[in-house]
Amino acid sequence: MEFQFTEKELAFRAELEAFIKSALPPDWQERARSWPGGYGAMEYDSEQDRQDAEIFKQKMVDEGWFTVSWPKEYGGRGLSNMEQAIYFERTSYYRAPSLNIATAIMGPTILQIGTEENKEDWVPGIARGEIEMWLGYSEPDAGSDLASIRTTAVREGDEYVLNGQKIWSSLAHASNYGWVIARTDPDGHRHRSVSILVVDNNTPGVAIRPLINIIGVHSFNEVFFDNVRVPARNLIGQENMGFYYLMTALDFERLIVNIGAFKHGLEMLCDYVKQTERGGKPLGKDPHVRRKLAEIAARVEIAYLFYWRTATLLDRGKIPSVESSALKLVTTELSRMLANASMEILGPYSLLMDPTQGAPMNGMAPRGYLDCISATIGAGTSEIQRNIIATRGLGLPSK
Amino acid sequence: MDLDLTKEQGFIKSSAREFLKKECPVSTVREMRDDPEGFSRDVWKKMAVLGWQGIMIPEEYDGMGGDFLDLALILEAMGEVCCNGPFFSTVALGATAIINLGTEEQKKELLPQISKGNLILSLAVAEPQQWYGLDDIQTTLTDTGQDLVLNGAKLFVENAHISDYILCVAQGPGKGLSVVMVDPRSPGVQSSPLSTFAYEKQCNATFKNVLIPRANILGTMGEMREDLEGLLEFAALAKCLETVGVLQAAFEQSVEYAKSRKQFGRAIGSFQAIQHHCANMVVDVDGARFISYQAAWRVARGLPASAEISMAKAWTGEAAKRVTALSHQIHGAISFCDEFDLHFYYRKAKACEAAFGDVQYHLDKTADRLGLV
Ligand SMILES: Cc1cc2nc3c(=O)[nH]c(=O)nc-3n(C[C@H](O)[C@H](O)[C@H](O)COP(=O)(O)OP(=O)(O)OC[C@H]3O[C@@H](n4cnc5c(N)ncnc54)[C@H](O)[C@@H]3O)c2cc1C
């Protein structure tokens, strides 16, 4: 047991930090609006933000920061998962625009379970940041219960013909490929009849319709497939095994918790408290405020430890499963705690949304209070995470 | 003891619900959020026909002569549809202030107009440097002997932009507080809506050397602190009742959804996790309702109610956060969609909590009353 970074990890962290600071626009912190754990502000507010994010990503790719733990032959640095975790921690701490679903989820999943052809086709492009994917899991009647999806893919020669509808597809409008689960065997067992296909957004028959979220942001979409022809080569792994791959992909997804953003959020709130007086007294002397922040500080610490544990497991060659559910549960509840505390501490001023009208903390608190709702729902609800911990983890009966 | 509504109260509540469901469903609230005035004058007129604006106004001034419980039931029904608009500021704040503090002349002139729905009012208390309550009011009223002059800046003045009078709390003349009725068209008055969380039209209002006619003083100049404290408590309680409505509706919708939404081949309401969420909501909603009704009953009877009001506001605000968050949780991703109405409840519950003293503020007051100073 060793609760500190190695020399090598420290050096990596310092180098990374220097890179992030030099590569981000100087005013990025004032513009960043994403809430730790939230899925609602993934898309940028302005064209300028979008362009800056693109520039930052390109710099990351060029300087080899993008896929730290991937093998060198696939465009990575061949470093440890702990270093990869440090990377996600630091980039999320600086609220750097680094969240790329394809590098975080599809890349590692394909490396784990994909065929050689899959790896050749997708991994290098993902590593270069050229391939951005959206997750096509949920359907109107299949949310928590993904085995009940109705989208079908019928094999015709060397193509699949895809029909159906997806919903809540985050960033589908801003990606070029969908990572779609579809039923490939209409008569098969619920869990052994589903496959994963990569679908080019530009294929005829794909229609993407925006959904506006409660923050007023276009972050997710409905996607319709009408006789969409997908090359059979785009099948990931083996046919009908998709549900099992999906579990792996979800475990990776639940590791992407923007851990550093929690620490940043706490610091932001502490700064506000330090700079604010209420009734002629510093807010930091208010016992309620002090305890609230102290409680959150402890929770942030615990969340970090859950986080480092998953990296430890990966470096031991295991895929965190129950552990990533626990991490997700801890962090998403923390997202809510932090949002609640921010609103409480800002009191009546928490209702102001617009920084130009005097909203404290750039209006982050009310946005966060809205965004934190998504945290305990997206990537599997808290109830489902608890079910996983209880059944998969503790062996409690599921019926 | 009888914790049930009387027949008349039951009638007020059900007819208010029916009216609002028809005239002001959440879809209308959605339309109103983009409307610069922020409400529908048509609905406002219809409310007046039903006598809502005059619910607490004595019959001699053309009102319905009801009590606070009657108003409470209307506010609860409004909460159920998240109805924004000038009802709260005009009736719960403005009319109450005039009934309690106005001279006979002011009452004769203003109350019948309020009853008819011809007058929109707002109350200006909070200021940019201020927390809750009445400490640290920097807006000043000065008496030059000849003129009364108002100067200052106010925050969170709901509906200042469409008000016929802004009832403004000011320091002075001298050490005490005063309340003046400001005609927003007077030279030196400016107001504009703020972008706020629950889409109600909270405004900034500034007063620069505004001349106030002496006839526009409410109550006794420079001696209004105690009366204003009473008015703010009353407002806090009114917000509790509105919150109860918000929670009731969010709760009912969630239970309905839990019964109909199917995952894993069964209604999600058959999962114990969801059942526990619903059960927790029942305790919160009913608890919030009882504690608020009790305080409202005391107000209606003219009994001291400060302690009960603070407990109601603190408890209700905390329950509101839990209930609305659980509603979203039960609904899953659809609740994160702007098109779906649930976020109006989430927003409204939060705005109600933050108005007239939040949970911490009223917990502190309650602790003070326990002798913990
Ligand atoms: C902001 C956001 C972004 C998203 N992005 C994507 C995306 O990019 N791609 C994608 O495919 N999906 C995405 N999702 C969808 C997300 O994965 C689903 O919302 C989630 O899995 C829940 O499904 P549902 O919304 O249909 O809720 P339901 O499954 O209908 O659940 C409703 C309620 O029932 C509960 N429940 C269901 N089953 C059980 C059970 N067995 N035991 C106990 N309780 C249960 C749930 O916990 C929840 O409280 C996104 C969601 C959000 C909010």
XYZ file of C-alpha atoms in Angstrom, chain A residues 39-41 139-146 148 168 190 210-216 219-220 272 277-279 286 288 292 336 340 343-354 357 366-374 376-377 381-384 386-387 398-399, chain B residues 33 126-132 136 155-156 192-200 202 204 261-266 271 273-274 277 318 320-321 324-326 328-340 343 346-347 350-355 358-360 364:
128
model
C -23.923 15.537 -18.731
C -25.877 18.639 -19.636
C -23.236 21.192 -20.519
C -34.273 3.710 -26.855
C -37.612 5.162 -25.814
C -38.628 1.878 -24.162
C -35.174 0.657 -23.233
C -33.286 2.748 -20.707
C -32.089 0.857 -17.671
C -33.084 -2.379 -19.360
C -30.808 -2.337 -22.384
C -34.908 -4.964 -24.373
C -30.664 10.626 -25.396
C -32.248 -11.592 -24.509
C -31.896 17.639 -31.503
C -33.316 17.433 -27.986
C -32.788 20.501 -25.830
C -31.933 19.750 -22.236
C -33.229 21.588 -19.179
C -30.231 23.908 -19.119
C -31.323 25.013 -22.573
C -26.483 18.160 -25.675
C -28.465 15.104 -26.682
C -16.401 32.520 -2.806
C -19.130 38.730 4.136
C -22.609 38.311 5.439
C -24.063 40.534 8.135
C -20.574 30.655 9.682
C -23.148 25.810 8.911
C -20.970 21.821 4.888
C -25.584 16.727 -6.046
C -26.953 21.819 -3.152
C -27.119 26.989 -3.865
C -27.447 27.120 -0.089
C -24.322 29.171 0.384
C -25.296 31.645 -2.334
C -28.790 31.906 -0.859
C -31.052 34.262 -2.801
C -28.216 35.043 -5.230
C -28.217 31.414 -6.310
C -31.308 32.230 -8.361
C -29.350 34.555 -10.652
C -28.401 32.749 -13.845
C -26.619 35.418 -15.809
C -26.479 40.509 -14.099
C -27.814 27.263 -10.647
C -26.492 25.593 -13.783
C -24.874 22.948 -11.640
C -28.072 22.482 -9.682
C -29.792 21.673 -12.965
C -26.954 19.638 -14.405
C -26.443 17.421 -11.345
C -29.817 15.795 -12.064
C -28.274 14.088 -15.064
C -27.478 10.153 -11.123
C -29.333 9.119 -14.308
C -29.058 5.330 -12.734
C -28.039 5.227 -9.093
C -30.642 2.528 -8.504
C -28.997 0.372 -11.162
C -26.815 -0.100 -6.316
C -28.367 -3.192 -7.883
C -31.599 -10.623 -7.903
C -35.131 -11.999 -7.737
C -41.393 32.389 -19.737
C -33.902 42.960 -0.714
C -30.830 44.909 -1.774
C -27.650 43.885 -3.546
C -25.439 43.850 -0.429
C -28.066 42.300 1.776
C -28.966 38.845 2.979
C -32.480 37.992 4.144
C -28.647 46.627 6.372
C -32.984 43.344 -6.035
C -35.560 40.580 -6.491
C -35.604 45.527 -15.531
C -36.176 41.785 -15.209
C -33.322 39.542 -14.132
C -32.564 36.182 -15.639
C -33.612 33.919 -12.790
C -33.851 30.232 -12.091
C -37.614 29.721 -12.102
C -38.526 32.162 -14.909
C -40.588 34.406 -12.653
C -37.686 39.150 -10.591
C -33.698 45.076 -10.446
C -43.232 3.043 -17.181
C -41.998 -0.476 -17.835
C -38.416 -1.737 -17.705
C -37.275 -5.340 -17.350
C -40.795 -6.386 -18.285
C -42.463 -4.783 -15.285
C -38.944 -2.215 -7.874
C -35.923 1.091 -4.848
C -38.643 3.098 -6.584
C -38.505 6.732 -3.230
C -35.589 20.843 2.800
C -38.726 20.365 -1.496
C -35.170 19.550 -2.485
C -38.174 17.228 -6.607
C -34.835 15.453 -6.910
C -36.571 12.098 -6.450
C -36.363 13.492 -11.567
C -34.700 10.296 -10.477
C -37.880 8.277 -10.984
C -38.474 9.774 -14.411
C -34.961 9.054 -15.659
C -33.556 10.838 -18.693
C -36.867 12.209 -19.927
C -36.855 14.526 -16.930
C -33.646 16.105 -18.202
C -35.350 17.261 -21.341
C -36.575 20.842 -21.686
C -39.698 19.647 -23.478
C -40.768 17.641 -20.433
C -37.912 20.914 -14.410
C -37.615 21.600 -9.663
C -36.960 25.261 -10.414
C -35.886 26.005 -5.323
C -37.098 29.551 -5.940
C -39.747 29.164 -3.233
C -37.109 27.937 -0.821
C -34.833 30.871 -1.501
C -37.583 33.470 -1.147
C -34.113 29.841 3.102
C -33.744 26.687 5.153
C -30.672 27.897 7.052
C -31.399 29.759 12.787
